[in-house]
Short mmCIF file of C-alpha atoms in Angstrom, two decimals:
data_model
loop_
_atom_site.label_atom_id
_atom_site.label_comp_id
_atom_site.label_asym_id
_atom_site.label_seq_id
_atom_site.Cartn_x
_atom_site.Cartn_y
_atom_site.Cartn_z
CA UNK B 5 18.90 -18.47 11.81
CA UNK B 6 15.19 -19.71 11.91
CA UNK B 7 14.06 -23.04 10.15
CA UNK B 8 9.96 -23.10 9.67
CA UNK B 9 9.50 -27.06 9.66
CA UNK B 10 6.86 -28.74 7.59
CA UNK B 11 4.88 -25.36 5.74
CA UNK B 12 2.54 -25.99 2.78
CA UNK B 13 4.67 -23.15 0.57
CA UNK B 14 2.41 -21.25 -1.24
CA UNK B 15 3.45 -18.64 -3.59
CA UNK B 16 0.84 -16.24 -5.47
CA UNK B 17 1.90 -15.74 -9.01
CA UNK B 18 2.78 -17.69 -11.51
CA UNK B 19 0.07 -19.70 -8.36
CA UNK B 20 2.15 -22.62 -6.55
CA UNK B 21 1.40 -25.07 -3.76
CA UNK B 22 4.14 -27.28 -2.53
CA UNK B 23 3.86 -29.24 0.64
CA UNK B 24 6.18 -30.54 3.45
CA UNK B 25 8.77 -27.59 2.44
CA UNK B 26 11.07 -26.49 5.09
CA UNK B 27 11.91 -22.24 4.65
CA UNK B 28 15.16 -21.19 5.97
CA UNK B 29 15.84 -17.76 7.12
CA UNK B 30 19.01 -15.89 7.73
CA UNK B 31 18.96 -12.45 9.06
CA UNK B 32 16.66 -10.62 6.64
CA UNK B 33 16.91 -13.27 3.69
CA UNK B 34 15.44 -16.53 2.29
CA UNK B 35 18.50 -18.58 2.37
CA UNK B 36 17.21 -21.96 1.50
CA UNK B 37 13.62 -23.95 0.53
CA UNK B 38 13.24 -27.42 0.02
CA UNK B 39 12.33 -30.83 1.88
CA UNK B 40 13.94 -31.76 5.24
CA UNK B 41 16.49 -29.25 6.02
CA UNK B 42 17.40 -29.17 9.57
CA UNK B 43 20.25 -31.74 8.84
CA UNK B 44 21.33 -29.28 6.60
CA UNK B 45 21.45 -26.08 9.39
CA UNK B 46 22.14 -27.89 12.81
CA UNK B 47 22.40 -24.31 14.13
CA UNK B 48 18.77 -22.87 12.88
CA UNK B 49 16.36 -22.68 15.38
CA UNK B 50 13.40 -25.17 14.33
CA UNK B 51 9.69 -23.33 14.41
CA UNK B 52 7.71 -26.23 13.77
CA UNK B 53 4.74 -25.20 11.17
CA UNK B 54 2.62 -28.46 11.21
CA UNK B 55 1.29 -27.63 7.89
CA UNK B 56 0.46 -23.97 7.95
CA UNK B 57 0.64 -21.95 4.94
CA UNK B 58 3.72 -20.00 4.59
CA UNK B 59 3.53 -16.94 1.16
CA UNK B 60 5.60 -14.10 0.58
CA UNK B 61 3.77 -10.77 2.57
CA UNK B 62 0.73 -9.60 1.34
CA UNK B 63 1.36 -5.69 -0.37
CA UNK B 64 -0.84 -2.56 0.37
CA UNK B 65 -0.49 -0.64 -2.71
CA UNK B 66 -2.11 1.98 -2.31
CA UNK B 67 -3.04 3.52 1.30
CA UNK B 68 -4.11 6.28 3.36
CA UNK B 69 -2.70 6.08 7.08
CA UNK B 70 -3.61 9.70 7.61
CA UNK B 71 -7.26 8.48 8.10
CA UNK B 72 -6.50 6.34 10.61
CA UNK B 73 -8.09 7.84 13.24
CA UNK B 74 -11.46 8.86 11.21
CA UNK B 75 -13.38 5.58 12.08
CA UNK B 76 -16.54 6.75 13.70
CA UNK B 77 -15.49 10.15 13.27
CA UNK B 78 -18.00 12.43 15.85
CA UNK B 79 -17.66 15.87 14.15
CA UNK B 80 -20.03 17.39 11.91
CA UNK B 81 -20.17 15.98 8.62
CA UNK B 82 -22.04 18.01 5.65
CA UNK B 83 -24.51 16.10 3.50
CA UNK B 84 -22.18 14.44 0.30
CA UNK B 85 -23.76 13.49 -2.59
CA UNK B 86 -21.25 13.27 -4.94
CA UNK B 87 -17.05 12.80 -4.89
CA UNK B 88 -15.67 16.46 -4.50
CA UNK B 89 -18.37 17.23 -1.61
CA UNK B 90 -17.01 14.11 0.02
CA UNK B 91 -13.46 15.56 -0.30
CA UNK B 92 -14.63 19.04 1.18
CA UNK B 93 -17.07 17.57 3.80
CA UNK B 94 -14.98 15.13 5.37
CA UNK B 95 -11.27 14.37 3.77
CA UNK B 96 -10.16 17.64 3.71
CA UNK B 97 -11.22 18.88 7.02
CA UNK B 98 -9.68 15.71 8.15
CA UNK B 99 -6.21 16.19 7.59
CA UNK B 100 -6.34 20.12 7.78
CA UNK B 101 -7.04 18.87 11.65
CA UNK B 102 -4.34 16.52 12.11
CA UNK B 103 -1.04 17.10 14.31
CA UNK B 104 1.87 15.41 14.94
CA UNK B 105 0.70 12.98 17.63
CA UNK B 106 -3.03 12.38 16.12
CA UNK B 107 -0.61 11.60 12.64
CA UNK B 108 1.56 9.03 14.83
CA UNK B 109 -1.01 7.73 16.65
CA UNK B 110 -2.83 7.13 13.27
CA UNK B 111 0.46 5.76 11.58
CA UNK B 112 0.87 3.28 14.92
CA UNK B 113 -2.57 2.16 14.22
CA UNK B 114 -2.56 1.45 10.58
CA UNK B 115 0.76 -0.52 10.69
CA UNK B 116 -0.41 -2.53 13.59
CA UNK B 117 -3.78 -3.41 11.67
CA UNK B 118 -2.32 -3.80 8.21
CA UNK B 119 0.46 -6.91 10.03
CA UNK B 120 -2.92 -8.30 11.92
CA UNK B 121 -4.36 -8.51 8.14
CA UNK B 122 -0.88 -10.13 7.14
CA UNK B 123 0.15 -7.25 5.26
CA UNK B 124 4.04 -6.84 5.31
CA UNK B 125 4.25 -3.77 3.13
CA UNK B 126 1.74 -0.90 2.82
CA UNK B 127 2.77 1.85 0.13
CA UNK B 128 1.08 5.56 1.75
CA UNK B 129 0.02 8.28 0.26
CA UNK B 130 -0.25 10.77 2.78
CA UNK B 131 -1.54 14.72 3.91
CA UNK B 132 -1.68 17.07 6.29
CA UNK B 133 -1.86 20.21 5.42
CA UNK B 134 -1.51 21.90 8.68
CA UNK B 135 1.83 19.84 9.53
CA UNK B 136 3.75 19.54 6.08
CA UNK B 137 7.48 19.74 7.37
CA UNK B 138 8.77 16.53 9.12
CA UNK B 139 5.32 14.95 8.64
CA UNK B 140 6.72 12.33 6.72
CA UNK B 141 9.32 11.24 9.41
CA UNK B 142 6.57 10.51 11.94
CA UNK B 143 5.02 8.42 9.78
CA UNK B 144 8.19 6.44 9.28
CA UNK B 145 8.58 6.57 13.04
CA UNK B 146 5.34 4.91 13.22
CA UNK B 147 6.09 2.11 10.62
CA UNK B 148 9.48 1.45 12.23
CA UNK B 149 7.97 1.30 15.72
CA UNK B 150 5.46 -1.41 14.79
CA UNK B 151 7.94 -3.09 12.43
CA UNK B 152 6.08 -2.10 9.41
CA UNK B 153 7.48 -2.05 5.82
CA UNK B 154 6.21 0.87 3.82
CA UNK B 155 6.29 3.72 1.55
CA UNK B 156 5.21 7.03 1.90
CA UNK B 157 5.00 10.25 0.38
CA UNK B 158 3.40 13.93 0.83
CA UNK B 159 0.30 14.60 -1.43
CA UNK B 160 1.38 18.42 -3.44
CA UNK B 161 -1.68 20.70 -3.79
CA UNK B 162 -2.35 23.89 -3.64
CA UNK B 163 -5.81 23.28 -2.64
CA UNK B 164 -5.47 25.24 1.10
CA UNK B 165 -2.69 27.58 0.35
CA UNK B 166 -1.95 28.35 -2.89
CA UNK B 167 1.57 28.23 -4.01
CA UNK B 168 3.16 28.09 -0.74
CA UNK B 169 1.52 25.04 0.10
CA UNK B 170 2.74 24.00 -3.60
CA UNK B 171 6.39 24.25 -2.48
CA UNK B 172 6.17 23.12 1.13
CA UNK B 173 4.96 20.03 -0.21
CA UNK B 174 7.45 19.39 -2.80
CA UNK B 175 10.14 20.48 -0.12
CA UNK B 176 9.02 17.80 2.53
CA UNK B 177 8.71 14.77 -0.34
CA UNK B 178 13.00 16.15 -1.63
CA UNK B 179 13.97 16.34 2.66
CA UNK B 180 12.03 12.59 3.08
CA UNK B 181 13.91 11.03 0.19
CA UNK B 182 17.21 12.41 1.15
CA UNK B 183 16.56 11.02 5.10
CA UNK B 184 15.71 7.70 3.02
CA UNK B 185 19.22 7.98 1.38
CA UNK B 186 21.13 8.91 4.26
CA UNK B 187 19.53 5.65 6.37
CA UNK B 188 20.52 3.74 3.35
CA UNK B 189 24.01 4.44 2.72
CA UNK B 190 24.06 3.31 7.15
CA UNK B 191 21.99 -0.20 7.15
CA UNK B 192 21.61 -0.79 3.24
CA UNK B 193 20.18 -4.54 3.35
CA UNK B 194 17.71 -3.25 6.62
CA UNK B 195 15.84 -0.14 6.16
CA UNK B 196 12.29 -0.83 5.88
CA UNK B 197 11.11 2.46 4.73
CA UNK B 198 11.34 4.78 1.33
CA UNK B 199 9.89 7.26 -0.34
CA UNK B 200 8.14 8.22 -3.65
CA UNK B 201 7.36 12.21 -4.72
CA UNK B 202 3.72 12.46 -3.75
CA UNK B 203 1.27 14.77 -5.37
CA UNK B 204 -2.69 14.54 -4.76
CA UNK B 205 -4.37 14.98 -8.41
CA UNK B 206 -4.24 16.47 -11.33
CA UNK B 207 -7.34 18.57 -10.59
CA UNK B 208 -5.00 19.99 -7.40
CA UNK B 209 -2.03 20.35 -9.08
CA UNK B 210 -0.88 23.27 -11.63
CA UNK B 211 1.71 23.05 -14.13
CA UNK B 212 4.36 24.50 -11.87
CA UNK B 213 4.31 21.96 -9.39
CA UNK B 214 4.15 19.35 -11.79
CA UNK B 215 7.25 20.81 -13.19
CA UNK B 216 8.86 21.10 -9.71
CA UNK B 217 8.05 17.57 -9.04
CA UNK B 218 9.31 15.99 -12.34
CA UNK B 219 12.75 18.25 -10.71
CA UNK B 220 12.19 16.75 -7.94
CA UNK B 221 12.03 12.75 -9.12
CA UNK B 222 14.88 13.05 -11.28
CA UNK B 223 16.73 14.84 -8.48
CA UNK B 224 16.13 12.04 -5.85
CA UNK B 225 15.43 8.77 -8.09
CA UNK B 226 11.60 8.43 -7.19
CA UNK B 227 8.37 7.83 -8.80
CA UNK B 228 5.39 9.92 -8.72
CA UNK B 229 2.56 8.62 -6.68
CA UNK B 230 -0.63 10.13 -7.42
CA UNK B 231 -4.72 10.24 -7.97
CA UNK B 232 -5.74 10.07 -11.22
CA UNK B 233 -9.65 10.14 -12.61
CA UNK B 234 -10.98 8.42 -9.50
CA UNK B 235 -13.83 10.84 -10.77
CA UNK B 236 -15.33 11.88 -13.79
CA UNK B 237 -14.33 15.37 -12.58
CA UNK B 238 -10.66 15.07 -12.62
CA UNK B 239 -11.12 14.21 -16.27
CA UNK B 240 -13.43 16.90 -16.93
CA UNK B 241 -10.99 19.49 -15.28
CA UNK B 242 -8.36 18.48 -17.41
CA UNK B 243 -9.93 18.81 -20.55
CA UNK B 244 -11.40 22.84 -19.24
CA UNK B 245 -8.33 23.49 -18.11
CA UNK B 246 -5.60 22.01 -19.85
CA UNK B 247 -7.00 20.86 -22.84
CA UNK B 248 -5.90 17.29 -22.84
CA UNK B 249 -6.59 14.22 -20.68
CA UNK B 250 -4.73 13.79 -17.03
CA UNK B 251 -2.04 11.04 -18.03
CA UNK B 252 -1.34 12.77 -21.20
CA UNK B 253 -0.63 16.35 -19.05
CA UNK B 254 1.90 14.00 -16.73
CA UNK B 255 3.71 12.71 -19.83
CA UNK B 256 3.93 16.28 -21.16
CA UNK B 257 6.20 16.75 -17.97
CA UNK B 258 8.23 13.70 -17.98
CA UNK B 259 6.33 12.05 -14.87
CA UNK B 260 5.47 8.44 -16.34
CA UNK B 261 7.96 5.72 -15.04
CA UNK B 262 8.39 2.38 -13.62
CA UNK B 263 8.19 3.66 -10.59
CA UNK B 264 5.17 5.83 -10.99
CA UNK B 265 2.15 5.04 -8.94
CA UNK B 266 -1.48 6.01 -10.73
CA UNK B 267 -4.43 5.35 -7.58
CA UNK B 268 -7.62 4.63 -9.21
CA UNK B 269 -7.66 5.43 -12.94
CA UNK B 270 -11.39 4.98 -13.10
CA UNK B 271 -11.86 7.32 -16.17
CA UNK B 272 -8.86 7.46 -17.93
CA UNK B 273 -9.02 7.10 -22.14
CA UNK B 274 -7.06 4.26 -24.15
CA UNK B 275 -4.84 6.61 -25.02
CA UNK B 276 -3.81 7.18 -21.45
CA UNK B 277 -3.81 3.21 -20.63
CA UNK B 278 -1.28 2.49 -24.09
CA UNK B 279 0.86 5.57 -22.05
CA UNK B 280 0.83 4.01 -18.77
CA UNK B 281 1.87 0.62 -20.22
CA UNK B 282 4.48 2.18 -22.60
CA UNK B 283 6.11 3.90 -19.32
CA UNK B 284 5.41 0.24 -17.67
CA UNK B 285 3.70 2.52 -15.14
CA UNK B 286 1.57 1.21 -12.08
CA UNK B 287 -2.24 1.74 -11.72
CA UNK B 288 -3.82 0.52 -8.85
CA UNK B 289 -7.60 -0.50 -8.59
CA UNK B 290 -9.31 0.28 -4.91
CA UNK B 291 -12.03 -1.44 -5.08
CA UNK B 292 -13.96 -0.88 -2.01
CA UNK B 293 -13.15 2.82 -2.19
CA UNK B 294 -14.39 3.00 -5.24
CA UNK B 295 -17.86 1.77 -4.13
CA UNK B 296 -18.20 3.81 -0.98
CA UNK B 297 -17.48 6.92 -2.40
CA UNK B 298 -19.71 6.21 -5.60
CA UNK B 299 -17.35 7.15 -8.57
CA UNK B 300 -18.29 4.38 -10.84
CA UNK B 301 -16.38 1.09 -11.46
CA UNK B 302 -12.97 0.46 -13.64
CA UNK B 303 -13.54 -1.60 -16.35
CA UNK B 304 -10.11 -1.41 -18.14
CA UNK B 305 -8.13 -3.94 -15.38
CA UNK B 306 -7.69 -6.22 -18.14
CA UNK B 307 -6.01 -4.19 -20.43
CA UNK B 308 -3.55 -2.38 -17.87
CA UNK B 309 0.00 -4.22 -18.12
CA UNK B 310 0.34 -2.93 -14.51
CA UNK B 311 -1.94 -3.30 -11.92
CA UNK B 312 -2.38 -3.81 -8.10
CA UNK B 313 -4.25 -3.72 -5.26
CA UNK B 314 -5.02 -1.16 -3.13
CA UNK B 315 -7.57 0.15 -0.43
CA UNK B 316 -7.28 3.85 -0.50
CA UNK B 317 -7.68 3.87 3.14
CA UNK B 318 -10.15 1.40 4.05
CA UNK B 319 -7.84 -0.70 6.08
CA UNK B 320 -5.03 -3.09 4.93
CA UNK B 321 -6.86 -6.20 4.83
CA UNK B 322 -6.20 -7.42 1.23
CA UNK B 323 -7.34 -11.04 1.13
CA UNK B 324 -11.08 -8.75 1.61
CA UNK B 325 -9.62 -6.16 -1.04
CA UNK B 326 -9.00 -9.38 -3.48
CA UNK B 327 -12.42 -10.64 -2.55
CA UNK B 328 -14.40 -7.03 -3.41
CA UNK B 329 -12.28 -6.90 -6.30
CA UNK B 330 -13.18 -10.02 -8.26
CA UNK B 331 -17.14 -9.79 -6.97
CA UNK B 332 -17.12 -5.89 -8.26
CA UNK B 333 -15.77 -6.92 -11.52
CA UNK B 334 -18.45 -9.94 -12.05
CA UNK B 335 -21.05 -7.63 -10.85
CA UNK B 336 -20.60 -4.96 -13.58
CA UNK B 337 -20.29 -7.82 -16.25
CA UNK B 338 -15.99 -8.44 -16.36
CA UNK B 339 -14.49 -11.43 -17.74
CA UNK B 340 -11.41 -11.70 -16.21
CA UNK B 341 -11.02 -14.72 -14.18
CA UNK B 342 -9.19 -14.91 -10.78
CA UNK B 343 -5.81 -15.32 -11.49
CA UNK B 344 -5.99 -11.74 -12.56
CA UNK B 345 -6.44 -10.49 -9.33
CA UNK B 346 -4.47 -13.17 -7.90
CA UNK B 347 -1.65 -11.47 -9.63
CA UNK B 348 -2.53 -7.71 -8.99
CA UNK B 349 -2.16 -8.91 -5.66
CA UNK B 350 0.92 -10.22 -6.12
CA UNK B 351 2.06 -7.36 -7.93
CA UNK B 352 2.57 -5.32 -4.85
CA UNK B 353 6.18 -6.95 -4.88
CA UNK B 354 7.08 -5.57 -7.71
CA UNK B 355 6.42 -2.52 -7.12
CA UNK B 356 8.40 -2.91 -3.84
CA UNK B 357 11.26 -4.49 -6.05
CA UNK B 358 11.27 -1.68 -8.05
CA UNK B 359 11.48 0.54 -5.31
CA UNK B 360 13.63 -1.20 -2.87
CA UNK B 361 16.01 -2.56 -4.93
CA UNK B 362 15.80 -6.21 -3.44
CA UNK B 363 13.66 -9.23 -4.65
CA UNK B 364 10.34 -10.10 -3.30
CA UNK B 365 7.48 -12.21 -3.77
CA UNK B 366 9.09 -15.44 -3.87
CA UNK B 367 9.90 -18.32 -1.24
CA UNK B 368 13.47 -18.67 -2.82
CA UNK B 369 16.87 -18.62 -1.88
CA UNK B 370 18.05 -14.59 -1.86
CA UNK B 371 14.99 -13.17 -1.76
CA UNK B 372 13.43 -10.70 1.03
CA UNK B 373 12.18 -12.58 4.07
CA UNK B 374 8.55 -10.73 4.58
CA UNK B 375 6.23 -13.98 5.01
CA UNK B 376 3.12 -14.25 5.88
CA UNK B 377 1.77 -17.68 7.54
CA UNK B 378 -1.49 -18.92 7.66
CA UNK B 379 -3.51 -21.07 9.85
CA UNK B 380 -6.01 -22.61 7.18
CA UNK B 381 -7.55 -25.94 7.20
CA UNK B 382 -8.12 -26.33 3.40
CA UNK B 383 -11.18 -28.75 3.63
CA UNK B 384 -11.03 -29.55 -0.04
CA UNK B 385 -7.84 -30.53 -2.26
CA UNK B 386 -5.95 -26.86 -2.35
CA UNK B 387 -3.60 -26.61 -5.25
CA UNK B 388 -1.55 -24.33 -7.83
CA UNK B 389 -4.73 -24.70 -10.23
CA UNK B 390 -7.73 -24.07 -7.49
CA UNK B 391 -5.22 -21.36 -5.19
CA UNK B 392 -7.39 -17.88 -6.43
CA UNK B 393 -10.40 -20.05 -5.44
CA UNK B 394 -9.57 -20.61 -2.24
CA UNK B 395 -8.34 -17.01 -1.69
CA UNK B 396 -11.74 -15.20 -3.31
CA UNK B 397 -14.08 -17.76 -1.74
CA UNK B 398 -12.32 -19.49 1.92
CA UNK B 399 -9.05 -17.50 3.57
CA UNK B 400 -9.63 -14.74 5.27
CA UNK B 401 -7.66 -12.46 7.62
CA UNK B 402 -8.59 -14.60 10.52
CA UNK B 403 -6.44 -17.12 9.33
CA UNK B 404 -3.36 -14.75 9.68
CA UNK B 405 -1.55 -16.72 12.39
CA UNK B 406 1.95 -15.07 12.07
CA UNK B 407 3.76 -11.94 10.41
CA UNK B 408 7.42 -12.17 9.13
CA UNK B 409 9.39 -8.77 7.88
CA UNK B 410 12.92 -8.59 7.17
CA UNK B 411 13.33 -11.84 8.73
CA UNK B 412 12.08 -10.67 12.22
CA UNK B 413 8.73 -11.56 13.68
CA UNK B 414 6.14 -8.76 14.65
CA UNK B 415 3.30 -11.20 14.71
CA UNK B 416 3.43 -14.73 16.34
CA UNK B 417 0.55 -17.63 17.24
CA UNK B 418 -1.62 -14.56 16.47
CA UNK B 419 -0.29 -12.31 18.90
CA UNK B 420 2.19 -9.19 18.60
CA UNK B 421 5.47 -8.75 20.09
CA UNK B 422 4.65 -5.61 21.49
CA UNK B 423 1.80 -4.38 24.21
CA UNK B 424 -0.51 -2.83 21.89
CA UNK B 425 -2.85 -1.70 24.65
CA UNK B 426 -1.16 1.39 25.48
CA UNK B 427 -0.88 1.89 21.61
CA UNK B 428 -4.56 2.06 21.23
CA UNK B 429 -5.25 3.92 24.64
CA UNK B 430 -3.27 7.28 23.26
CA UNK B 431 -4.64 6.69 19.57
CA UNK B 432 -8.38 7.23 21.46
CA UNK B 433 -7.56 10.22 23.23
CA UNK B 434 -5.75 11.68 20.30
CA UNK B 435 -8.26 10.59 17.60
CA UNK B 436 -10.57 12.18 20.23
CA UNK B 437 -8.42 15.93 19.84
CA UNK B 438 -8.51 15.79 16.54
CA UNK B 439 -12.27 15.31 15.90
CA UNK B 440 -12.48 18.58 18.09
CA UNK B 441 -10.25 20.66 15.95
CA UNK B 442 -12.09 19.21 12.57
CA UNK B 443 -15.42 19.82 14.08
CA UNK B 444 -13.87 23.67 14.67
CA UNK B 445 -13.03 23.37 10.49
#
């Protein structure tokens, strides 16, 4: 039992600043919060806080640990002008060259980074087209190893092999879920990872395999996570081919749910946003992505019941996602204020909620201990009224001082439990492999 003395308790949405508040934590759970508990636990061991900020874990929503390894990528890159050339040029020669260790290397990586940024939870979206079968399990290997909670999930397409690759896809998304089940039904109250049915976009995706993956998430319980009109193209496509728009085709199949995951959304039509919040259906908004790879900005957040943050593989650092969020939606003329994004990035919890099947997001008796603390020296008043201001404008990462999930600590006094040298020594030499065998693409 651990007793964090003295925190400023901060929780995200509905915003809340309380001061002097002692958190007690038993084993993976919350089990008390209020004012001057150690009489209360004589047996807790006391971690003095001296005023640091102490909120639930920052959420990932939307991720791409596959790329990992691509910073400074030195292969060959062909000139990309537009979206789909950037997919060809660079994404999918990417993960047609990755391998089991570049893919663990990269998982090791990304988990390590995203508890640095005070993440607690990143939900993946992953591919690797050249290592389909048990690629899923290496990336929970990875998340588990660093201590990591997460989602992942295989991205179906038949972009590289036609139907085979349709299947194999599928297959490896069914096998992960029923590993996720079997862990489960072992260690229900501790298993940090699950599993959604993973499919890359519509434009990538024929009917068939979106009729073997609504099979597949009534079969194992799981959402759908999936790209949708991150470009005008996927949209376009649609409409050629289908004769419809993308979120109407996934209805037609039964693949809108609670627990469905839409990345982007960019260019989808009102019709499609009354579907998604009809299903109660999650979109979420990557920002930064969206800039670097030019597809134009999303200026329905406001009317999306449903939304969260995400970095589609720039990172996990999401008090910098929050940040490019609210200045990308002032600069193309939005009038939400910041409590809207203060609560898309709180609404990564629910979206583990729904997924998990425990509580999160809260500093409350029962609820899942993933904390995040914060070394920041407010140096004007910081309150429940003034808390998105201080998040868009002041915190950053830097302040992350110490990383709490399921109750255990994998970051502490800004340093993590394990030697990370070695870590990043075999991600080099691998991430150095695997630029060979893309530049050979």
């Amino acid at each position: 039992m651990l007793l964090l003395k003295n925190c400023i308790a901060v929780e995200l949405f509905p915003a809340s600043v309380n001061p002097a508040t002692d958190i007690v934590i038993a084993d993976d759970k919350i089990v008390a919060v209020g004012e001057n508990l150690s009489s209360l636990y004589p047996q807790a061991v006391v971690k003095e806080m001296n005023g640091k900020l102490v909120m639930p874990g920052l959420v990932c929503a939307h991720n791409h640990f596959y790329s990992g390894l691509s910073r400074g990528v030195m292969a060959p890159i062909g000139p990309c002008p537009d979206f789909i050339s950037t997919l060809k040029n660079l994404w999918w020669r990417l993960d047609r060259a990755l391998d089991e260790e570049s893919l663990y290397y990269s998982g090791v990586i990304c988990s390590l980074e995203a508890i640095k940024n005070g993440c607690t939870a990143v939900i993946d979206h992953h591919a690797s087209p050249a290592f389909i079968q048990g690629s899923l399990a290496v990336l929970r290997e990875a998340f588990i190893h660093v201590g990591l909670r997460g989602m992942t999930c295989f991205e179906t397409t038949d972009r590289n092999g036609g139907q085979a690759e349709l299947l194999a896809g599928i297959k490896e998304n069914s096998e992960f879920a029923q590993l996720i089940d079997r862990e489960k039904r072992k260690n229900p109250q501790h298993y940090l990872v699950e599993a959604h049915m993973g499919a890359h976009a519509p434009f990538t995706v024929p009917d068939i395999g979106l009729e073997h993956l609504a099979g597949a998430c009534k079969e194992t319980g799981r959402g759908l996570h999936i790209h949708v009109a991150e470009d005008r193209y996927d949209v376009s496509h649609s409409h050629d081919k289908y004769g419809m728009d993308p979120l109407v085709r996934l209805n037609k199949f039964g693949l809108l749910s609670e627990k469905t995951l839409i990345a982007h959304g960019l260019w989808i039509s009102p019709q499609e946003i009354e579907l998604l919040n009809q299903h109660n259906a999650f979109l979420v908004h990557n920002a930064r992505s969206n800039m670097n790879n030019h597809v134009g900005y999303n200026s329905h957040l406001p009317a999306v019941k449903w939304a969260a943050l995400g970095t589609d593989g720039i990172g996990s650092d999401m008090l910098e996602e929050l940040k490019f969020a609210w200045f990308k939606h002032r600069d193309a003329g939005g009038l939400a204020g910041t409590d809207k994004f203060l609560q898309m990035l709180y609404n990564g919890n629910v979206l583990l909620e729904r997924n998990f099947g425990q509580p999160f997001g809260r500093l409350a008796a029962g609820y899942t201990a993933d904390l995040t603390l914060f070394d920041y020296a407010a140096p004007t008043p910081l309150c429940a009224e003034n808390l998105a201001g201080h998040l868009a404008f002041g915190m950053n990462s830097a302040a992350v001082d110490s990383v709490f999930v399921a109750g255990r600590a994998v970051y502490q006094d800004k340093a993590f439990v394990l030697d990370v040298a070695p870590l990043y020594e075999k991600a080099r030499i691998a991430a150095q492999k695997m630029w060979r065998r893309m530049a050979a693409l």
